[in-house]
PDB file of C-alpha atoms and ligand atoms in Angstrom:
ATOM      1  CA  UNK A   1      22.795  18.378 -12.271  1.00 87.00           C
ATOM      2  CA  UNK A   2      26.483  17.548 -11.822  1.00 93.00           C
ATOM      3  CA  UNK A   3      28.317  15.312 -14.319  1.00 94.00           C
ATOM      4  CA  UNK A   4      28.502  12.672 -11.545  1.00 95.00           C
ATOM      5  CA  UNK A   5      24.712  12.762 -11.042  1.00 95.00           C
ATOM      6  CA  UNK A   6      24.232  12.468 -14.788  1.00 95.00           C
ATOM      7  CA  UNK A   7      26.539   9.452 -15.029  1.00 95.00           C
ATOM      8  CA  UNK A   8      24.778   7.827 -12.066  1.00 95.00           C
ATOM      9  CA  UNK A   9      21.372   8.259 -13.747  1.00 96.00           C
ATOM     10  CA  UNK A  10      22.658   7.110 -17.133  1.00 96.00           C
ATOM     11  CA  UNK A  11      23.991   3.880 -15.666  1.00 96.00           C
ATOM     12  CA  UNK A  12      20.904   3.295 -13.541  1.00 96.00           C
ATOM     13  CA  UNK A  13      18.570   3.737 -16.527  1.00 97.00           C
ATOM     14  CA  UNK A  14      20.680   1.467 -18.720  1.00 97.00           C
ATOM     15  CA  UNK A  15      20.714  -1.257 -16.049  1.00 96.00           C
ATOM     16  CA  UNK A  16      17.032  -1.024 -15.148  1.00 96.00           C
ATOM     17  CA  UNK A  17      15.311  -0.386 -18.472  1.00 97.00           C
ATOM     18  CA  UNK A  18      17.903  -0.685 -21.238  1.00 97.00           C
ATOM     19  CA  UNK A  19      17.559   3.024 -22.024  1.00 97.00           C
ATOM     20  CA  UNK A  20      20.815   4.073 -23.661  1.00 97.00           C
ATOM     21  CA  UNK A  21      21.305   7.824 -23.203  1.00 95.00           C
ATOM     22  CA  UNK A  22      24.132   9.564 -25.038  1.00 93.00           C
ATOM     23  CA  UNK A  23      26.426  11.910 -23.127  1.00 90.00           C
ATOM     24  CA  UNK A  24      24.396  15.025 -24.004  1.00 91.00           C
ATOM     25  CA  UNK A  25      20.866  14.204 -22.837  1.00 93.00           C
ATOM     26  CA  UNK A  26      20.890  16.263 -19.621  1.00 94.00           C
ATOM     27  CA  UNK A  27      17.920  18.303 -20.916  1.00 94.00           C
ATOM     28  CA  UNK A  28      15.857  15.112 -21.321  1.00 95.00           C
ATOM     29  CA  UNK A  29      16.597  13.987 -17.775  1.00 95.00           C
ATOM     30  CA  UNK A  30      15.743  17.442 -16.450  1.00 94.00           C
ATOM     31  CA  UNK A  31      12.470  17.726 -18.339  1.00 95.00           C
ATOM     32  CA  UNK A  32      11.322  14.266 -17.211  1.00 95.00           C
ATOM     33  CA  UNK A  33      12.685  14.209 -13.658  1.00 96.00           C
ATOM     34  CA  UNK A  34      12.137  17.750 -12.371  1.00 95.00           C
ATOM     35  CA  UNK A  35       8.360  17.178 -12.034  1.00 94.00           C
ATOM     36  CA  UNK A  36       9.138  13.969 -10.097  1.00 94.00           C
ATOM     37  CA  UNK A  37      11.603  15.853  -7.824  1.00 94.00           C
ATOM     38  CA  UNK A  38       8.866  18.344  -6.992  1.00 93.00           C
ATOM     39  CA  UNK A  39       6.423  15.538  -6.331  1.00 91.00           C
ATOM     40  CA  UNK A  40       8.961  13.989  -3.951  1.00 90.00           C
ATOM     41  CA  UNK A  41       9.410  17.327  -2.150  1.00 91.00           C
ATOM     42  CA  UNK A  42      13.028  17.909  -3.197  1.00 91.00           C
ATOM     43  CA  UNK A  43      14.209  20.980  -5.123  1.00 91.00           C
ATOM     44  CA  UNK A  44      16.290  19.359  -7.871  1.00 92.00           C
ATOM     45  CA  UNK A  45      17.825  16.344  -9.584  1.00 94.00           C
ATOM     46  CA  UNK A  46      20.879  16.332  -7.294  1.00 94.00           C
ATOM     47  CA  UNK A  47      18.696  15.827  -4.235  1.00 93.00           C
ATOM     48  CA  UNK A  48      16.638  13.191  -6.068  1.00 94.00           C
ATOM     49  CA  UNK A  49      19.850  11.285  -6.811  1.00 94.00           C
ATOM     50  CA  UNK A  50      20.857  11.502  -3.137  1.00 92.00           C
ATOM     51  CA  UNK A  51      17.478  10.058  -2.157  1.00 91.00           C
ATOM     52  CA  UNK A  52      17.941   7.220  -4.656  1.00 91.00           C
ATOM     53  CA  UNK A  53      21.418   6.489  -3.354  1.00 89.00           C
ATOM     54  CA  UNK A  54      19.791   6.233   0.077  1.00 84.00           C
ATOM     55  CA  UNK A  55      18.304   2.985  -1.254  1.00 79.00           C
ATOM     56  CA  UNK A  56      14.699   3.829  -2.160  1.00 74.00           C
ATOM     57  CA  UNK A  57      13.645   1.167  -4.684  1.00 81.00           C
ATOM     58  CA  UNK A  58      10.108   2.584  -5.205  1.00 88.00           C
ATOM     59  CA  UNK A  59      11.812   5.856  -6.148  1.00 92.00           C
ATOM     60  CA  UNK A  60      14.121   4.062  -8.582  1.00 93.00           C
ATOM     61  CA  UNK A  61      11.060   2.483 -10.233  1.00 93.00           C
ATOM     62  CA  UNK A  62       9.419   5.926 -10.460  1.00 94.00           C
ATOM     63  CA  UNK A  63      12.549   7.411 -12.048  1.00 96.00           C
ATOM     64  CA  UNK A  64      12.786   4.571 -14.555  1.00 96.00           C
ATOM     65  CA  UNK A  65       9.093   4.938 -15.462  1.00 96.00           C
ATOM     66  CA  UNK A  66       9.355   8.714 -15.756  1.00 96.00           C
ATOM     67  CA  UNK A  67      12.164   8.272 -18.280  1.00 96.00           C
ATOM     68  CA  UNK A  68      10.255   5.902 -20.572  1.00 96.00           C
ATOM     69  CA  UNK A  69       8.807   7.286 -23.788  1.00 97.00           C
ATOM     70  CA  UNK A  70       5.237   6.032 -24.058  1.00 97.00           C
ATOM     71  CA  UNK A  71       4.277   7.568 -27.388  1.00 97.00           C
ATOM     72  CA  UNK A  72       1.789   5.363 -29.231  1.00 98.00           C
ATOM     73  CA  UNK A  73      -1.419   5.609 -31.210  1.00 98.00           C
ATOM     74  CA  UNK A  74      -4.050   3.403 -32.792  1.00 98.00           C
ATOM     75  CA  UNK A  75      -2.938   1.481 -35.914  1.00 98.00           C
ATOM     76  CA  UNK A  76       0.472   3.156 -35.689  1.00 98.00           C
ATOM     77  CA  UNK A  77       2.250   3.039 -39.070  1.00 97.00           C
ATOM     78  CA  UNK A  78      -0.746   1.131 -40.584  1.00 97.00           C
ATOM     79  CA  UNK A  79       1.483  -1.335 -42.512  1.00 97.00           C
ATOM     80  CA  UNK A  80       2.087  -3.767 -39.592  1.00 97.00           C
ATOM     81  CA  UNK A  81      -1.688  -4.064 -39.165  1.00 98.00           C
ATOM     82  CA  UNK A  82      -2.052  -4.753 -42.890  1.00 97.00           C
ATOM     83  CA  UNK A  83       0.575  -7.517 -42.531  1.00 97.00           C
ATOM     84  CA  UNK A  84      -1.410  -8.822 -39.575  1.00 98.00           C
ATOM     85  CA  UNK A  85      -4.697  -8.906 -41.482  1.00 97.00           C
ATOM     86  CA  UNK A  86      -3.444  -9.919 -44.942  1.00 96.00           C
ATOM     87  CA  UNK A  87      -0.501 -12.236 -44.243  1.00 96.00           C
ATOM     88  CA  UNK A  88      -0.201 -13.319 -40.628  1.00 97.00           C
ATOM     89  CA  UNK A  89      -3.767 -14.268 -39.728  1.00 98.00           C
ATOM     90  CA  UNK A  90      -4.496 -16.001 -43.077  1.00 97.00           C
ATOM     91  CA  UNK A  91      -1.327 -18.080 -42.625  1.00 97.00           C
ATOM     92  CA  UNK A  92      -2.107 -18.843 -38.985  1.00 97.00           C
ATOM     93  CA  UNK A  93      -5.627 -19.955 -39.933  1.00 97.00           C
ATOM     94  CA  UNK A  94      -4.003 -22.671 -42.035  1.00 97.00           C
ATOM     95  CA  UNK A  95      -1.032 -23.496 -39.802  1.00 97.00           C
ATOM     96  CA  UNK A  96      -3.070 -23.700 -36.581  1.00 97.00           C
ATOM     97  CA  UNK A  97      -6.204 -25.252 -38.099  1.00 97.00           C
ATOM     98  CA  UNK A  98      -5.955 -28.323 -35.878  1.00 97.00           C
ATOM     99  CA  UNK A  99      -5.473 -26.554 -32.554  1.00 96.00           C
ATOM    100  CA  UNK A 100      -7.496 -23.433 -33.419  1.00 97.00           C
ATOM    101  CA  UNK A 101      -5.554 -21.116 -31.166  1.00 98.00           C
ATOM    102  CA  UNK A 102      -3.262 -18.153 -31.761  1.00 98.00           C
ATOM    103  CA  UNK A 103      -1.069 -16.449 -29.168  1.00 98.00           C
ATOM    104  CA  UNK A 104      -0.107 -12.813 -29.724  1.00 98.00           C
ATOM    105  CA  UNK A 105       2.275 -10.760 -27.577  1.00 98.00           C
ATOM    106  CA  UNK A 106       2.522  -6.955 -27.590  1.00 98.00           C
ATOM    107  CA  UNK A 107       5.894  -6.718 -25.890  1.00 98.00           C
ATOM    108  CA  UNK A 108       5.858  -2.979 -25.150  1.00 98.00           C
ATOM    109  CA  UNK A 109       2.177  -2.216 -25.417  1.00 98.00           C
ATOM    110  CA  UNK A 110       2.284   1.157 -23.648  1.00 98.00           C
ATOM    111  CA  UNK A 111      -1.180   2.644 -23.037  1.00 98.00           C
ATOM    112  CA  UNK A 112      -2.968  -0.022 -25.071  1.00 98.00           C
ATOM    113  CA  UNK A 113      -3.561   1.473 -28.495  1.00 98.00           C
ATOM    114  CA  UNK A 114      -1.435  -1.254 -30.136  1.00 98.00           C
ATOM    115  CA  UNK A 115      -3.030  -4.322 -28.487  1.00 98.00           C
ATOM    116  CA  UNK A 116      -6.533  -2.863 -28.912  1.00 98.00           C
ATOM    117  CA  UNK A 117      -5.789  -2.152 -32.599  1.00 98.00           C
ATOM    118  CA  UNK A 118      -4.991  -5.862 -32.913  1.00 98.00           C
ATOM    119  CA  UNK A 119      -8.176  -6.779 -31.055  1.00 98.00           C
ATOM    120  CA  UNK A 120     -10.241  -4.568 -33.399  1.00 98.00           C
ATOM    121  CA  UNK A 121      -8.469  -6.058 -36.437  1.00 98.00           C
ATOM    122  CA  UNK A 122      -9.420  -9.540 -35.229  1.00 98.00           C
ATOM    123  CA  UNK A 123     -13.033  -8.526 -34.576  1.00 97.00           C
ATOM    124  CA  UNK A 124     -13.236  -7.024 -38.062  1.00 97.00           C
ATOM    125  CA  UNK A 125     -12.242 -10.391 -39.547  1.00 96.00           C
ATOM    126  CA  UNK A 126     -15.592 -11.718 -38.353  1.00 92.00           C
ATOM    127  CA  UNK A 127     -16.658 -15.313 -38.768  1.00 94.00           C
ATOM    128  CA  UNK A 128     -13.321 -16.715 -40.014  1.00 95.00           C
ATOM    129  CA  UNK A 129     -12.128 -16.783 -36.415  1.00 96.00           C
ATOM    130  CA  UNK A 130     -15.335 -18.217 -34.943  1.00 95.00           C
ATOM    131  CA  UNK A 131     -14.446 -21.068 -32.593  1.00 96.00           C
ATOM    132  CA  UNK A 132     -10.809 -19.941 -32.296  1.00 97.00           C
ATOM    133  CA  UNK A 133      -9.110 -19.022 -29.068  1.00 97.00           C
ATOM    134  CA  UNK A 134      -7.005 -15.894 -29.637  1.00 97.00           C
ATOM    135  CA  UNK A 135      -4.914 -14.570 -26.773  1.00 98.00           C
ATOM    136  CA  UNK A 136      -3.448 -11.068 -26.804  1.00 98.00           C
ATOM    137  CA  UNK A 137      -0.965 -10.395 -24.010  1.00 98.00           C
ATOM    138  CA  UNK A 138       0.103  -6.783 -23.549  1.00 98.00           C
ATOM    139  CA  UNK A 139       3.168  -6.189 -21.408  1.00 98.00           C
ATOM    140  CA  UNK A 140       5.154  -3.107 -20.495  1.00 98.00           C
ATOM    141  CA  UNK A 141       7.804  -2.052 -18.026  1.00 97.00           C
ATOM    142  CA  UNK A 142       5.654   0.793 -16.758  1.00 96.00           C
ATOM    143  CA  UNK A 143       2.860   0.052 -14.277  1.00 96.00           C
ATOM    144  CA  UNK A 144       1.314   3.435 -15.014  1.00 95.00           C
ATOM    145  CA  UNK A 145       0.813   2.870 -18.742  1.00 97.00           C
ATOM    146  CA  UNK A 146      -0.499  -0.634 -18.064  1.00 98.00           C
ATOM    147  CA  UNK A 147      -3.163   0.797 -15.753  1.00 98.00           C
ATOM    148  CA  UNK A 148      -4.317   3.093 -18.514  1.00 98.00           C
ATOM    149  CA  UNK A 149      -4.243   0.248 -21.004  1.00 98.00           C
ATOM    150  CA  UNK A 150      -6.346  -1.912 -18.684  1.00 98.00           C
ATOM    151  CA  UNK A 151      -8.892   0.867 -18.229  1.00 98.00           C
ATOM    152  CA  UNK A 152      -9.381   1.196 -22.009  1.00 98.00           C
ATOM    153  CA  UNK A 153     -10.311   4.856 -21.569  1.00 98.00           C
ATOM    154  CA  UNK A 154      -8.994   7.395 -24.069  1.00 98.00           C
ATOM    155  CA  UNK A 155      -9.260  11.128 -24.611  1.00 98.00           C
ATOM    156  CA  UNK A 156     -10.748  12.760 -27.680  1.00 97.00           C
ATOM    157  CA  UNK A 157      -7.206  13.563 -28.837  1.00 97.00           C
ATOM    158  CA  UNK A 158      -6.116   9.932 -28.477  1.00 98.00           C
ATOM    159  CA  UNK A 159      -9.045   8.473 -30.402  1.00 98.00           C
ATOM    160  CA  UNK A 160      -8.442  10.978 -33.170  1.00 96.00           C
ATOM    161  CA  UNK A 161      -4.956   9.595 -33.732  1.00 97.00           C
ATOM    162  CA  UNK A 162      -5.064   6.696 -36.200  1.00 97.00           C
ATOM    163  CA  UNK A 163      -8.458   5.262 -35.290  1.00 98.00           C
ATOM    164  CA  UNK A 164     -10.899   5.182 -38.241  1.00 97.00           C
ATOM    165  CA  UNK A 165     -14.181   6.856 -37.286  1.00 97.00           C
ATOM    166  CA  UNK A 166     -16.241   3.750 -38.076  1.00 98.00           C
ATOM    167  CA  UNK A 167     -14.169   1.718 -35.576  1.00 98.00           C
ATOM    168  CA  UNK A 168     -14.525   4.469 -32.975  1.00 98.00           C
ATOM    169  CA  UNK A 169     -18.299   4.422 -33.340  1.00 97.00           C
ATOM    170  CA  UNK A 170     -18.431   0.637 -33.371  1.00 98.00           C
ATOM    171  CA  UNK A 171     -16.124  -0.225 -30.472  1.00 98.00           C
ATOM    172  CA  UNK A 172     -16.139   2.790 -28.117  1.00 98.00           C
ATOM    173  CA  UNK A 173     -18.722   4.469 -25.966  1.00 98.00           C
ATOM    174  CA  UNK A 174     -18.512   8.199 -25.303  1.00 97.00           C
ATOM    175  CA  UNK A 175     -18.543   9.279 -21.687  1.00 95.00           C
ATOM    176  CA  UNK A 176     -18.263  13.077 -21.480  1.00 95.00           C
ATOM    177  CA  UNK A 177     -14.925  13.968 -23.033  1.00 95.00           C
ATOM    178  CA  UNK A 178     -13.612  10.421 -22.783  1.00 98.00           C
ATOM    179  CA  UNK A 179     -14.099   7.275 -24.814  1.00 98.00           C
ATOM    180  CA  UNK A 180     -14.387   3.838 -23.218  1.00 98.00           C
ATOM    181  CA  UNK A 181     -13.493   0.775 -25.273  1.00 98.00           C
ATOM    182  CA  UNK A 182     -16.158  -1.941 -25.330  1.00 98.00           C
ATOM    183  CA  UNK A 183     -16.023  -4.603 -22.581  1.00 98.00           C
ATOM    184  CA  UNK A 184     -15.731  -7.266 -25.283  1.00 97.00           C
ATOM    185  CA  UNK A 185     -12.531  -5.765 -26.706  1.00 98.00           C
ATOM    186  CA  UNK A 186     -11.156  -5.047 -23.265  1.00 98.00           C
ATOM    187  CA  UNK A 187     -11.621  -8.684 -22.338  1.00 98.00           C
ATOM    188  CA  UNK A 188      -9.577  -9.754 -25.356  1.00 98.00           C
ATOM    189  CA  UNK A 189      -6.371  -8.239 -23.927  1.00 98.00           C
ATOM    190  CA  UNK A 190      -4.535  -9.553 -20.864  1.00 98.00           C
ATOM    191  CA  UNK A 191      -2.019  -7.287 -19.140  1.00 98.00           C
ATOM    192  CA  UNK A 192       1.234  -8.028 -17.316  1.00 98.00           C
ATOM    193  CA  UNK A 193       4.080  -5.852 -16.112  1.00 97.00           C
ATOM    194  CA  UNK A 194       7.272  -7.094 -17.707  1.00 98.00           C
ATOM    195  CA  UNK A 195      10.766  -5.778 -18.284  1.00 98.00           C
ATOM    196  CA  UNK A 196      12.246  -6.997 -21.561  1.00 98.00           C
ATOM    197  CA  UNK A 197      15.667  -7.135 -19.898  1.00 97.00           C
ATOM    198  CA  UNK A 198      14.410  -9.833 -17.550  1.00 97.00           C
ATOM    199  CA  UNK A 199      13.491 -13.462 -18.149  1.00 95.00           C
ATOM    200  CA  UNK A 200      10.167 -13.756 -19.969  1.00 96.00           C
ATOM    201  CA  UNK A 201      10.200 -17.476 -20.718  1.00 95.00           C
ATOM    202  CA  UNK A 202       7.283 -17.917 -18.275  1.00 95.00           C
ATOM    203  CA  UNK A 203       4.986 -16.304 -20.870  1.00 97.00           C
ATOM    204  CA  UNK A 204       5.344 -19.380 -23.065  1.00 97.00           C
ATOM    205  CA  UNK A 205       5.687 -19.480 -26.853  1.00 97.00           C
ATOM    206  CA  UNK A 206       3.928 -17.024 -29.171  1.00 98.00           C
ATOM    207  CA  UNK A 207       2.765 -17.185 -32.765  1.00 98.00           C
ATOM    208  CA  UNK A 208       3.015 -13.414 -33.244  1.00 98.00           C
ATOM    209  CA  UNK A 209       5.176 -10.893 -31.390  1.00 98.00           C
ATOM    210  CA  UNK A 210       4.740  -7.154 -31.817  1.00 98.00           C
ATOM    211  CA  UNK A 211       7.883  -5.577 -30.335  1.00 98.00           C
ATOM    212  CA  UNK A 212       7.699  -2.123 -31.802  1.00 98.00           C
ATOM    213  CA  UNK A 213       9.369   1.166 -30.989  1.00 98.00           C
ATOM    214  CA  UNK A 214      11.110   0.015 -27.838  1.00 98.00           C
ATOM    215  CA  UNK A 215      14.378  -1.489 -29.098  1.00 98.00           C
ATOM    216  CA  UNK A 216      15.316   1.884 -30.607  1.00 97.00           C
ATOM    217  CA  UNK A 217      16.090   3.063 -27.078  1.00 97.00           C
ATOM    218  CA  UNK A 218      18.537   0.205 -26.416  1.00 97.00           C
ATOM    219  CA  UNK A 219      22.194  -0.168 -27.352  1.00 96.00           C
ATOM    220  CA  UNK A 220      23.330  -2.853 -29.773  1.00 97.00           C
ATOM    221  CA  UNK A 221      24.247  -5.487 -27.175  1.00 97.00           C
ATOM    222  CA  UNK A 222      20.907  -5.088 -25.411  1.00 97.00           C
ATOM    223  CA  UNK A 223      19.013  -5.400 -28.717  1.00 98.00           C
ATOM    224  CA  UNK A 224      20.892  -8.630 -29.493  1.00 97.00           C
ATOM    225  CA  UNK A 225      20.165  -9.918 -25.997  1.00 96.00           C
ATOM    226  CA  UNK A 226      16.420  -9.223 -26.452  1.00 97.00           C
ATOM    227  CA  UNK A 227      16.284 -10.692 -29.987  1.00 97.00           C
ATOM    228  CA  UNK A 228      17.924 -13.901 -28.809  1.00 95.00           C
ATOM    229  CA  UNK A 229      15.334 -14.328 -26.084  1.00 96.00           C
ATOM    230  CA  UNK A 230      12.410 -13.304 -28.325  1.00 97.00           C
ATOM    231  CA  UNK A 231      13.465 -16.132 -30.633  1.00 96.00           C
ATOM    232  CA  UNK A 232      13.201 -18.485 -27.664  1.00 95.00           C
ATOM    233  CA  UNK A 233       9.646 -17.300 -27.011  1.00 96.00           C
ATOM    234  CA  UNK A 234       8.448 -17.731 -30.564  1.00 96.00           C
ATOM    235  CA  UNK A 235       6.981 -20.676 -32.436  1.00 96.00           C
ATOM    236  CA  UNK A 236       9.312 -21.671 -35.259  1.00 93.00           C
ATOM    237  CA  UNK A 237       6.738 -20.609 -37.873  1.00 95.00           C
ATOM    238  CA  UNK A 238       5.823 -17.416 -35.999  1.00 97.00           C
ATOM    239  CA  UNK A 239       6.005 -13.754 -36.937  1.00 98.00           C
ATOM    240  CA  UNK A 240       7.909 -10.849 -35.385  1.00 98.00           C
ATOM    241  CA  UNK A 241       6.976  -7.238 -36.058  1.00 98.00           C
ATOM    242  CA  UNK A 242       9.381  -4.397 -35.353  1.00 98.00           C
ATOM    243  CA  UNK A 243       8.997  -0.627 -35.539  1.00 97.00           C
ATOM    244  CA  UNK A 244       9.804   1.382 -38.663  1.00 96.00           C
ATOM    245  CA  UNK A 245      13.246   2.400 -37.311  1.00 96.00           C
ATOM    246  CA  UNK A 246      14.158  -1.094 -36.067  1.00 97.00           C
ATOM    247  CA  UNK A 247      15.683  -4.135 -37.752  1.00 97.00           C
ATOM    248  CA  UNK A 248      17.356  -7.455 -37.003  1.00 96.00           C
ATOM    249  CA  UNK A 249      19.778  -6.946 -39.880  1.00 95.00           C
ATOM    250  CA  UNK A 250      23.369  -6.897 -38.653  1.00 95.00           C
ATOM    251  CA  UNK A 251      22.313  -7.911 -35.127  1.00 96.00           C
ATOM    252  CA  UNK A 252      21.054 -11.493 -35.202  1.00 96.00           C
ATOM    253  CA  UNK A 253      20.688 -14.368 -37.641  1.00 94.00           C
ATOM    254  CA  UNK A 254      17.790 -15.854 -35.699  1.00 96.00           C
ATOM    255  CA  UNK A 255      15.214 -13.869 -37.691  1.00 96.00           C
ATOM    256  CA  UNK A 256      15.066 -12.933 -41.335  1.00 95.00           C
ATOM    257  CA  UNK A 257      13.101 -10.126 -42.973  1.00 95.00           C
ATOM    258  CA  UNK A 258      10.095 -11.095 -45.111  1.00 94.00           C
ATOM    259  CA  UNK A 259      10.464  -9.900 -48.677  1.00 90.00           C
ATOM    260  CA  UNK A 260       7.925  -7.236 -49.661  1.00 89.00           C
ATOM    261  CA  UNK A 261       6.664  -6.906 -46.092  1.00 94.00           C
ATOM    262  CA  UNK A 262       8.463  -4.090 -44.295  1.00 92.00           C
ATOM    263  CA  UNK A 263       8.888  -4.572 -40.557  1.00 96.00           C
ATOM    264  CA  UNK A 264       7.904  -8.245 -40.655  1.00 97.00           C
ATOM    265  CA  UNK A 265      10.376 -11.008 -39.692  1.00 97.00           C
ATOM    266  CA  UNK A 266      10.277 -14.768 -39.324  1.00 96.00           C
ATOM    267  CA  UNK A 267      12.500 -17.188 -37.452  1.00 96.00           C
ATOM    268  CA  UNK A 268      15.401 -18.257 -39.668  1.00 93.00           C
ATOM    269  CA  UNK A 269      14.791 -21.908 -38.821  1.00 82.00           C
ATOM    270  CA  UNK A 270      11.265 -21.625 -40.231  1.00 71.00           C
ATOM    271  CA  UNK A 271      10.656 -24.245 -42.870  1.00 52.00           C
ATOM    272  CA  UNK A 272       7.155 -24.252 -44.298  1.00 44.00           C
ATOM    273  CA  UNK A 273       7.400 -27.959 -45.099  1.00 42.00           C
ATOM    274  CA  UNK A 274       8.044 -28.909 -41.487  1.00 42.00           C
ATOM    275  CA  UNK A 275       5.876 -26.800 -39.226  1.00 41.00           C
ATOM    276  CA  UNK A 276       5.967 -28.386 -35.808  1.00 45.00           C
ATOM    277  CA  UNK A 277       5.099 -25.477 -33.601  1.00 46.00           C
ATOM    278  CA  UNK A 278       8.226 -25.964 -31.446  1.00 53.00           C
ATOM    279  CA  UNK A 279       9.850 -22.768 -30.190  1.00 59.00           C
ATOM    280  CA  UNK A 280      12.809 -21.587 -32.226  1.00 57.00           C
ATOM    281  CA  UNK A 281      15.598 -22.092 -29.747  1.00 55.00           C
ATOM    282  CA  UNK A 282      14.493 -25.638 -29.010  1.00 51.00           C
ATOM    283  CA  UNK A 283      15.296 -26.358 -32.649  1.00 47.00           C
ATOM    284  CA  UNK A 284      18.705 -24.762 -32.366  1.00 47.00           C
ATOM    285  CA  UNK A 285      19.785 -27.043 -29.570  1.00 42.00           C
ATOM    286  CA  UNK A 286      22.381 -25.657 -27.178  1.00 35.00           C
ATOM    287  CA  UNK A 287      22.251 -22.132 -28.508  1.00 34.00           C
ATOM    288  CA  UNK A 288      24.958 -20.043 -26.911  1.00 33.00           C
ATOM    289  CA  UNK A 289      23.387 -16.577 -27.272  1.00 34.00           C
ATOM    290  CA  UNK A 290      22.865 -14.372 -24.239  1.00 31.00           C
TER     291      UNK A 290
HETATM  292  C1  LIG B 301       7.347   4.279 -27.609  1.00 85.94           C
HETATM  293  S1  LIG B 301       6.381   3.130 -26.690  1.00 85.94           S
HETATM  294  C2  LIG B 301       5.893   2.017 -27.983  1.00 85.94           C
HETATM  295  C3  LIG B 301       4.468   1.556 -27.827  1.00 85.94           C
HETATM  296  C4  LIG B 301       3.950   0.680 -28.948  1.00 85.94           C
HETATM  297  N1  LIG B 301       4.685  -0.552 -29.056  1.00 85.94           N
HETATM  298  C5  LIG B 301       3.985   1.413 -30.254  1.00 85.94           C
HETATM  299  O1  LIG B 301       4.825   1.100 -31.117  1.00 85.94           O
HETATM  300  O2  LIG B 301       3.173   2.326 -30.446  1.00 85.94           O
HETATM  301  C6  LIG B 301       7.680   2.231 -25.848  1.00 85.94           C
HETATM  302  C7  LIG B 301       7.188   1.466 -24.635  1.00 85.94           C
HETATM  303  O3  LIG B 301       8.236   0.603 -24.211  1.00 85.94           O
HETATM  304  C8  LIG B 301       8.218   0.527 -22.810  1.00 85.94           C
HETATM  305  N2  LIG B 301       9.538   0.078 -22.350  1.00 85.94           N
HETATM  306  C9  LIG B 301      10.689   0.766 -22.263  1.00 85.94           C
HETATM  307  N3  LIG B 301      11.682   0.005 -21.804  1.00 85.94           N
HETATM  308  C10 LIG B 301      11.155  -1.221 -21.587  1.00 85.94           C
HETATM  309  C11 LIG B 301      11.674  -2.451 -21.117  1.00 85.94           C
HETATM  310  N4  LIG B 301      12.955  -2.580 -20.745  1.00 85.94           N
HETATM  311  N5  LIG B 301      10.841  -3.504 -21.020  1.00 85.94           N
HETATM  312  C12 LIG B 301       9.531  -3.390 -21.378  1.00 85.94           C
HETATM  313  N6  LIG B 301       8.990  -2.266 -21.842  1.00 85.94           N
HETATM  314  C13 LIG B 301       9.779  -1.179 -21.946  1.00 85.94           C
HETATM  315  C14 LIG B 301       7.850   1.921 -22.359  1.00 85.94           C
HETATM  316  O4  LIG B 301       7.311   1.948 -21.055  1.00 85.94           O
HETATM  317  C15 LIG B 301       6.855   2.348 -23.438  1.00 85.94           C
HETATM  318  O5  LIG B 301       5.527   2.161 -23.025  1.00 85.94           O
END
């Protein structure tokens, strides 16, 4: 790959997915894109770049998808799911008692282990949620991971990562070497393809947003851009969960960390005495963020 090809790909990935590659990640591009070159019948990255410059947008989408890191597993990092069970849902049960509905967004849900972990957590709470409408919306940039998420089918290796055996037995059915999640859990999760760099206001306002292990791939300006818009898609008494290596600190004042609850954030305008359910940015008036 020539330095010009590398710069072309770096810019393209930044513009299309937010992926911020440093100057020395040629090996990463090669390991992810050489299999795609072969699939496209061209010998190397240089030829792939030429094809892209020829204006093939399906190829651009394939390149962008091939460069995403989709690593995930059930109940990843455990603590966010403890916050969900012990702090978020109990508070939502009180705050939403009149409307009896909770909206949850997994903003980079990958192959589904995160949204299905939330669905299992909700099921395990049993009767307290009887009569409630709980929506889980899983989105991702990659159509391929969303297809897998929708199918709810996992390998032995995948179900051995993070999923307690009693939940495996309770919510999955074995089919040869694969495990199929129960239709009931599958029906709890809706899927949409969505790029966090694009407008997502059409999704409406959420009570809980899991946006974990995706912002780490973005540069500072892109993170700020996403945080500002996440605030606009969140109820003013909502909850934001970030990955273990991610924070709002030093990037935005729109969210503040919750003391004693690592990875959990709330809108800064949140005022427990005046819960109105209005999205955060509506309360900030003509907010000038990007
Ligand atoms: C490392 S996975 C994290 C999955 C899950 N949230 C977790 O923490 O286990 C990151 C996901 O972000 C998605 N992604 C990358 N860039 C994105 C973007 N601009 N918009 C939406 N999703 C994106 C990738 O396709 C990938 O599935």
